[in-house]
């Protein structure tokens, strides 16, 4: 439990640095670009990779920054490109996903099993479970009628999304991009001097 407390405290301290906010802005811009390539299959199913920047923020800055980033980005996407009504529950899901990914990725080595586990929890609990509930409430559709299609979509996309994220993270790690961001970051420099 103490490790989790330290993880959240370290992540909260990331907000003190301008570079954190700058990197979050860059990742938000990337999310908007990737959002334009998403494919919508009806009102309840969307396939895309616009969540990848969120996961990079979670890896670099932790669950506190990641959850705030994901929640704010969800609202910002709705303001800039409205595609229906605002569903507060889906914003809550984005916030919770930031916490889950941040706990799995922040200050941990990039491992496929870690990504698969985090993606599975988010897919089943947040996307299929809570997400379907929020959509059924908003659209007035039967919950049990929506679950099968959303379950199949999430289970098909789970290994694909996990593998894409793993390959991208490993490529960024090999190219030294994560190291460069960490070296530029004052919090990491301070710890390196001790």
mmCIF file of C-alpha atoms in Angstrom:
data_model
loop_
_atom_site.group_PDB
_atom_site.id
_atom_site.type_symbol
_atom_site.label_atom_id
_atom_site.label_comp_id
_atom_site.label_asym_id
_atom_site.label_seq_id
_atom_site.Cartn_x
_atom_site.Cartn_y
_atom_site.Cartn_z
ATOM 1 C CA UNK A 1 0.000 0.000 0.000
ATOM 2 C CA UNK A 2 2.904 2.324 0.779
ATOM 3 C CA UNK A 3 4.301 1.835 -2.725
ATOM 4 C CA UNK A 4 0.962 2.887 -4.183
ATOM 5 C CA UNK A 5 0.886 6.000 -1.990
ATOM 6 C CA UNK A 6 4.416 6.931 -3.106
ATOM 7 C CA UNK A 7 3.438 6.294 -6.728
ATOM 8 C CA UNK A 8 0.475 8.689 -6.468
ATOM 9 C CA UNK A 9 2.528 11.282 -4.564
ATOM 10 C CA UNK A 10 5.314 11.199 -7.174
ATOM 11 C CA UNK A 11 2.759 11.484 -9.955
ATOM 12 C CA UNK A 12 1.080 14.472 -8.264
ATOM 13 C CA UNK A 13 4.474 16.213 -8.002
ATOM 14 C CA UNK A 14 4.828 15.913 -11.782
ATOM 15 C CA UNK A 15 2.284 18.766 -12.074
ATOM 16 C CA UNK A 16 4.848 21.188 -10.616
ATOM 17 C CA UNK A 17 6.865 21.173 -13.818
ATOM 18 C CA UNK A 18 6.137 23.139 -16.970
ATOM 19 C CA UNK A 19 7.574 20.330 -19.085
ATOM 20 C CA UNK A 20 4.836 17.983 -17.827
ATOM 21 C CA UNK A 21 2.133 20.382 -18.985
ATOM 22 C CA UNK A 22 3.967 20.967 -22.282
ATOM 23 C CA UNK A 23 4.282 17.248 -22.982
ATOM 24 C CA UNK A 24 0.611 16.735 -22.082
ATOM 25 C CA UNK A 25 -0.287 19.449 -24.614
ATOM 26 C CA UNK A 26 1.752 17.700 -27.301
ATOM 27 C CA UNK A 27 0.162 14.346 -26.504
ATOM 28 C CA UNK A 28 -3.304 15.973 -26.564
ATOM 29 C CA UNK A 29 -2.599 17.322 -30.059
ATOM 30 C CA UNK A 30 -1.514 13.837 -31.136
ATOM 31 C CA UNK A 31 -4.730 12.392 -29.679
ATOM 32 C CA UNK A 32 -6.799 14.810 -31.791
ATOM 33 C CA UNK A 33 -4.902 13.790 -34.917
ATOM 34 C CA UNK A 34 -5.402 10.082 -34.191
ATOM 35 C CA UNK A 35 -9.088 10.711 -33.375
ATOM 36 C CA UNK A 36 -9.663 11.805 -36.978
ATOM 37 C CA UNK A 37 -8.701 8.288 -38.109
ATOM 38 C CA UNK A 38 -11.203 6.522 -35.824
ATOM 39 C CA UNK A 39 -13.935 4.348 -37.332
ATOM 40 C CA UNK A 40 -17.409 4.468 -35.811
ATOM 41 C CA UNK A 41 -19.579 1.378 -36.105
ATOM 42 C CA UNK A 42 -22.933 2.738 -34.978
ATOM 43 C CA UNK A 43 -23.546 4.724 -31.795
ATOM 44 C CA UNK A 44 -22.026 2.235 -29.406
ATOM 45 C CA UNK A 45 -18.795 0.993 -31.012
ATOM 46 C CA UNK A 46 -15.749 2.977 -32.130
ATOM 47 C CA UNK A 47 -12.401 1.596 -33.280
ATOM 48 C CA UNK A 48 -9.342 3.805 -33.172
ATOM 49 C CA UNK A 49 -6.007 4.513 -31.578
ATOM 50 C CA UNK A 50 -6.589 7.983 -30.122
ATOM 51 C CA UNK A 51 -6.116 6.531 -26.615
ATOM 52 C CA UNK A 52 -2.419 5.825 -27.249
ATOM 53 C CA UNK A 53 -1.269 9.329 -26.233
ATOM 54 C CA UNK A 54 -3.170 8.928 -22.944
ATOM 55 C CA UNK A 55 -1.216 5.764 -22.211
ATOM 56 C CA UNK A 56 2.094 7.480 -22.962
ATOM 57 C CA UNK A 57 1.160 10.235 -20.487
ATOM 58 C CA UNK A 58 0.301 7.520 -17.937
ATOM 59 C CA UNK A 59 3.694 5.882 -18.484
ATOM 60 C CA UNK A 60 5.678 9.108 -18.260
ATOM 61 C CA UNK A 61 3.804 11.010 -15.555
ATOM 62 C CA UNK A 62 1.745 8.489 -13.583
ATOM 63 C CA UNK A 63 -1.826 7.929 -12.463
ATOM 64 C CA UNK A 64 -2.567 11.422 -11.121
ATOM 65 C CA UNK A 65 -1.424 13.315 -14.213
ATOM 66 C CA UNK A 66 -2.757 10.552 -16.482
ATOM 67 C CA UNK A 67 -6.240 10.555 -14.976
ATOM 68 C CA UNK A 68 -6.573 14.357 -15.064
ATOM 69 C CA UNK A 69 -5.197 14.406 -18.620
ATOM 70 C CA UNK A 70 -7.640 11.714 -19.794
ATOM 71 C CA UNK A 71 -10.664 13.331 -18.137
ATOM 72 C CA UNK A 72 -9.859 16.800 -19.462
ATOM 73 C CA UNK A 73 -9.060 15.473 -22.925
ATOM 74 C CA UNK A 74 -12.428 13.705 -23.030
ATOM 75 C CA UNK A 75 -14.219 16.981 -22.313
ATOM 76 C CA UNK A 76 -11.976 18.942 -24.706
ATOM 77 C CA UNK A 77 -12.714 16.479 -27.535
ATOM 78 C CA UNK A 78 -16.427 17.012 -26.959
ATOM 79 C CA UNK A 79 -16.047 20.801 -27.047
ATOM 80 C CA UNK A 80 -13.872 20.885 -30.160
ATOM 81 C CA UNK A 81 -15.602 18.117 -32.091
ATOM 82 C CA UNK A 82 -19.069 17.511 -30.672
ATOM 83 C CA UNK A 83 -20.441 14.156 -31.700
ATOM 84 C CA UNK A 84 -23.498 13.907 -29.521
ATOM 85 C CA UNK A 85 -24.281 14.656 -25.915
ATOM 86 C CA UNK A 86 -21.835 14.606 -23.059
ATOM 87 C CA UNK A 87 -21.993 11.416 -21.028
ATOM 88 C CA UNK A 88 -20.338 12.185 -17.659
ATOM 89 C CA UNK A 89 -19.919 8.463 -16.982
ATOM 90 C CA UNK A 90 -17.651 8.077 -20.007
ATOM 91 C CA UNK A 91 -15.513 10.961 -18.756
ATOM 92 C CA UNK A 92 -15.326 9.132 -15.422
ATOM 93 C CA UNK A 93 -14.248 6.001 -17.330
ATOM 94 C CA UNK A 94 -11.455 7.959 -19.040
ATOM 95 C CA UNK A 95 -10.355 9.281 -15.625
ATOM 96 C CA UNK A 96 -10.371 5.766 -14.114
ATOM 97 C CA UNK A 97 -8.477 4.347 -17.106
ATOM 98 C CA UNK A 98 -5.755 6.940 -16.474
ATOM 99 C CA UNK A 99 -5.458 5.706 -12.904
ATOM 100 C CA UNK A 100 -5.309 2.042 -13.955
ATOM 101 C CA UNK A 101 -2.756 2.588 -16.724
ATOM 102 C CA UNK A 102 -0.719 4.913 -14.522
ATOM 103 C CA UNK A 103 -0.522 2.296 -11.768
ATOM 104 C CA UNK A 104 0.569 -0.380 -14.237
ATOM 105 C CA UNK A 105 3.021 1.699 -16.332
ATOM 106 C CA UNK A 106 4.490 4.550 -14.240
ATOM 107 C CA UNK A 107 7.999 3.784 -12.972
ATOM 108 C CA UNK A 108 7.772 0.219 -14.266
ATOM 109 C CA UNK A 109 9.645 -1.347 -17.176
ATOM 110 C CA UNK A 110 7.703 -1.783 -20.419
ATOM 111 C CA UNK A 111 6.506 -5.392 -20.395
ATOM 112 C CA UNK A 112 3.908 -7.033 -22.612
ATOM 113 C CA UNK A 113 2.228 -8.850 -19.708
ATOM 114 C CA UNK A 114 1.811 -5.540 -17.863
ATOM 115 C CA UNK A 115 0.164 -3.930 -20.908
ATOM 116 C CA UNK A 116 -2.066 -6.968 -21.527
ATOM 117 C CA UNK A 117 -3.231 -6.977 -17.888
ATOM 118 C CA UNK A 118 -3.976 -3.240 -17.790
ATOM 119 C CA UNK A 119 -5.756 -3.321 -21.159
ATOM 120 C CA UNK A 120 -7.839 -6.332 -20.097
ATOM 121 C CA UNK A 121 -8.986 -4.643 -16.881
ATOM 122 C CA UNK A 122 -9.908 -1.466 -18.749
ATOM 123 C CA UNK A 123 -11.636 -3.427 -21.537
ATOM 124 C CA UNK A 124 -13.759 -5.598 -19.249
ATOM 125 C CA UNK A 125 -14.457 -3.367 -16.251
ATOM 126 C CA UNK A 126 -14.568 0.087 -17.819
ATOM 127 C CA UNK A 127 -15.470 -0.425 -21.488
ATOM 128 C CA UNK A 128 -17.780 -3.444 -21.377
ATOM 129 C CA UNK A 129 -19.059 -3.029 -17.813
ATOM 130 C CA UNK A 130 -19.345 0.630 -16.880
ATOM 131 C CA UNK A 131 -19.171 2.015 -20.430
ATOM 132 C CA UNK A 132 -22.087 -0.100 -21.597
ATOM 133 C CA UNK A 133 -24.046 0.901 -18.503
ATOM 134 C CA UNK A 134 -23.457 4.627 -19.168
ATOM 135 C CA UNK A 135 -24.442 4.247 -22.838
ATOM 136 C CA UNK A 136 -27.580 2.271 -21.983
ATOM 137 C CA UNK A 137 -28.638 5.008 -19.557
ATOM 138 C CA UNK A 138 -27.934 7.778 -22.050
ATOM 139 C CA UNK A 139 -29.546 6.162 -25.094
ATOM 140 C CA UNK A 140 -32.306 4.328 -23.224
ATOM 141 C CA UNK A 141 -31.264 0.979 -24.719
ATOM 142 C CA UNK A 142 -31.335 -2.359 -22.940
ATOM 143 C CA UNK A 143 -28.022 -3.024 -21.229
ATOM 144 C CA UNK A 144 -28.013 -6.744 -22.005
ATOM 145 C CA UNK A 145 -28.715 -6.073 -25.686
ATOM 146 C CA UNK A 146 -25.599 -3.895 -25.979
ATOM 147 C CA UNK A 147 -23.131 -6.040 -24.043
ATOM 148 C CA UNK A 148 -22.489 -8.835 -26.598
ATOM 149 C CA UNK A 149 -21.336 -6.525 -29.417
ATOM 150 C CA UNK A 150 -19.251 -4.394 -27.055
ATOM 151 C CA UNK A 151 -17.732 -7.500 -25.443
ATOM 152 C CA UNK A 152 -16.738 -8.983 -28.814
ATOM 153 C CA UNK A 153 -15.281 -5.674 -30.028
ATOM 154 C CA UNK A 154 -13.249 -5.215 -26.835
ATOM 155 C CA UNK A 155 -11.979 -8.801 -26.797
ATOM 156 C CA UNK A 156 -10.953 -8.586 -30.473
ATOM 157 C CA UNK A 157 -9.246 -5.215 -29.969
ATOM 158 C CA UNK A 158 -7.622 -6.115 -26.623
ATOM 159 C CA UNK A 159 -4.628 -8.046 -28.014
ATOM 160 C CA UNK A 160 -4.340 -5.720 -31.023
ATOM 161 C CA UNK A 161 -4.300 -2.557 -28.892
ATOM 162 C CA UNK A 162 -1.936 -4.197 -26.412
ATOM 163 C CA UNK A 163 0.514 -5.264 -29.089
ATOM 164 C CA UNK A 164 0.435 -1.876 -30.851
ATOM 165 C CA UNK A 165 1.040 -0.087 -27.530
ATOM 166 C CA UNK A 166 3.845 -2.492 -26.578
ATOM 167 C CA UNK A 167 5.600 -2.121 -29.945
ATOM 168 C CA UNK A 168 5.309 1.679 -29.856
ATOM 169 C CA UNK A 169 6.550 1.885 -26.273
ATOM 170 C CA UNK A 170 9.486 -0.415 -27.038
ATOM 171 C CA UNK A 171 10.310 1.614 -30.162
ATOM 172 C CA UNK A 172 10.235 4.868 -28.173
ATOM 173 C CA UNK A 173 12.301 3.257 -25.442
ATOM 174 C CA UNK A 174 14.878 1.930 -27.940
ATOM 175 C CA UNK A 175 15.067 5.302 -29.694
ATOM 176 C CA UNK A 176 15.775 6.952 -26.343
ATOM 177 C CA UNK A 177 12.686 9.178 -26.454
ATOM 178 C CA UNK A 178 11.512 8.234 -22.949
ATOM 179 C CA UNK A 179 15.027 8.711 -21.587
ATOM 180 C CA UNK A 180 15.258 12.115 -23.275
ATOM 181 C CA UNK A 181 11.934 13.240 -21.775
ATOM 182 C CA UNK A 182 12.966 11.980 -18.347
ATOM 183 C CA UNK A 183 16.376 13.692 -18.543
ATOM 184 C CA UNK A 184 14.735 16.988 -19.476
ATOM 185 C CA UNK A 185 12.369 16.640 -16.579
ATOM 186 C CA UNK A 186 13.553 18.480 -13.406
ATOM 187 C CA UNK A 187 12.026 15.944 -10.982
ATOM 188 C CA UNK A 188 14.037 13.150 -12.538
ATOM 189 C CA UNK A 189 17.251 15.211 -12.592
ATOM 190 C CA UNK A 190 16.881 15.963 -8.883
ATOM 191 C CA UNK A 191 16.527 12.266 -8.059
ATOM 192 C CA UNK A 192 19.503 11.407 -10.266
ATOM 193 C CA UNK A 193 21.786 13.763 -8.287
ATOM 194 C CA UNK A 194 21.004 12.144 -4.949
#
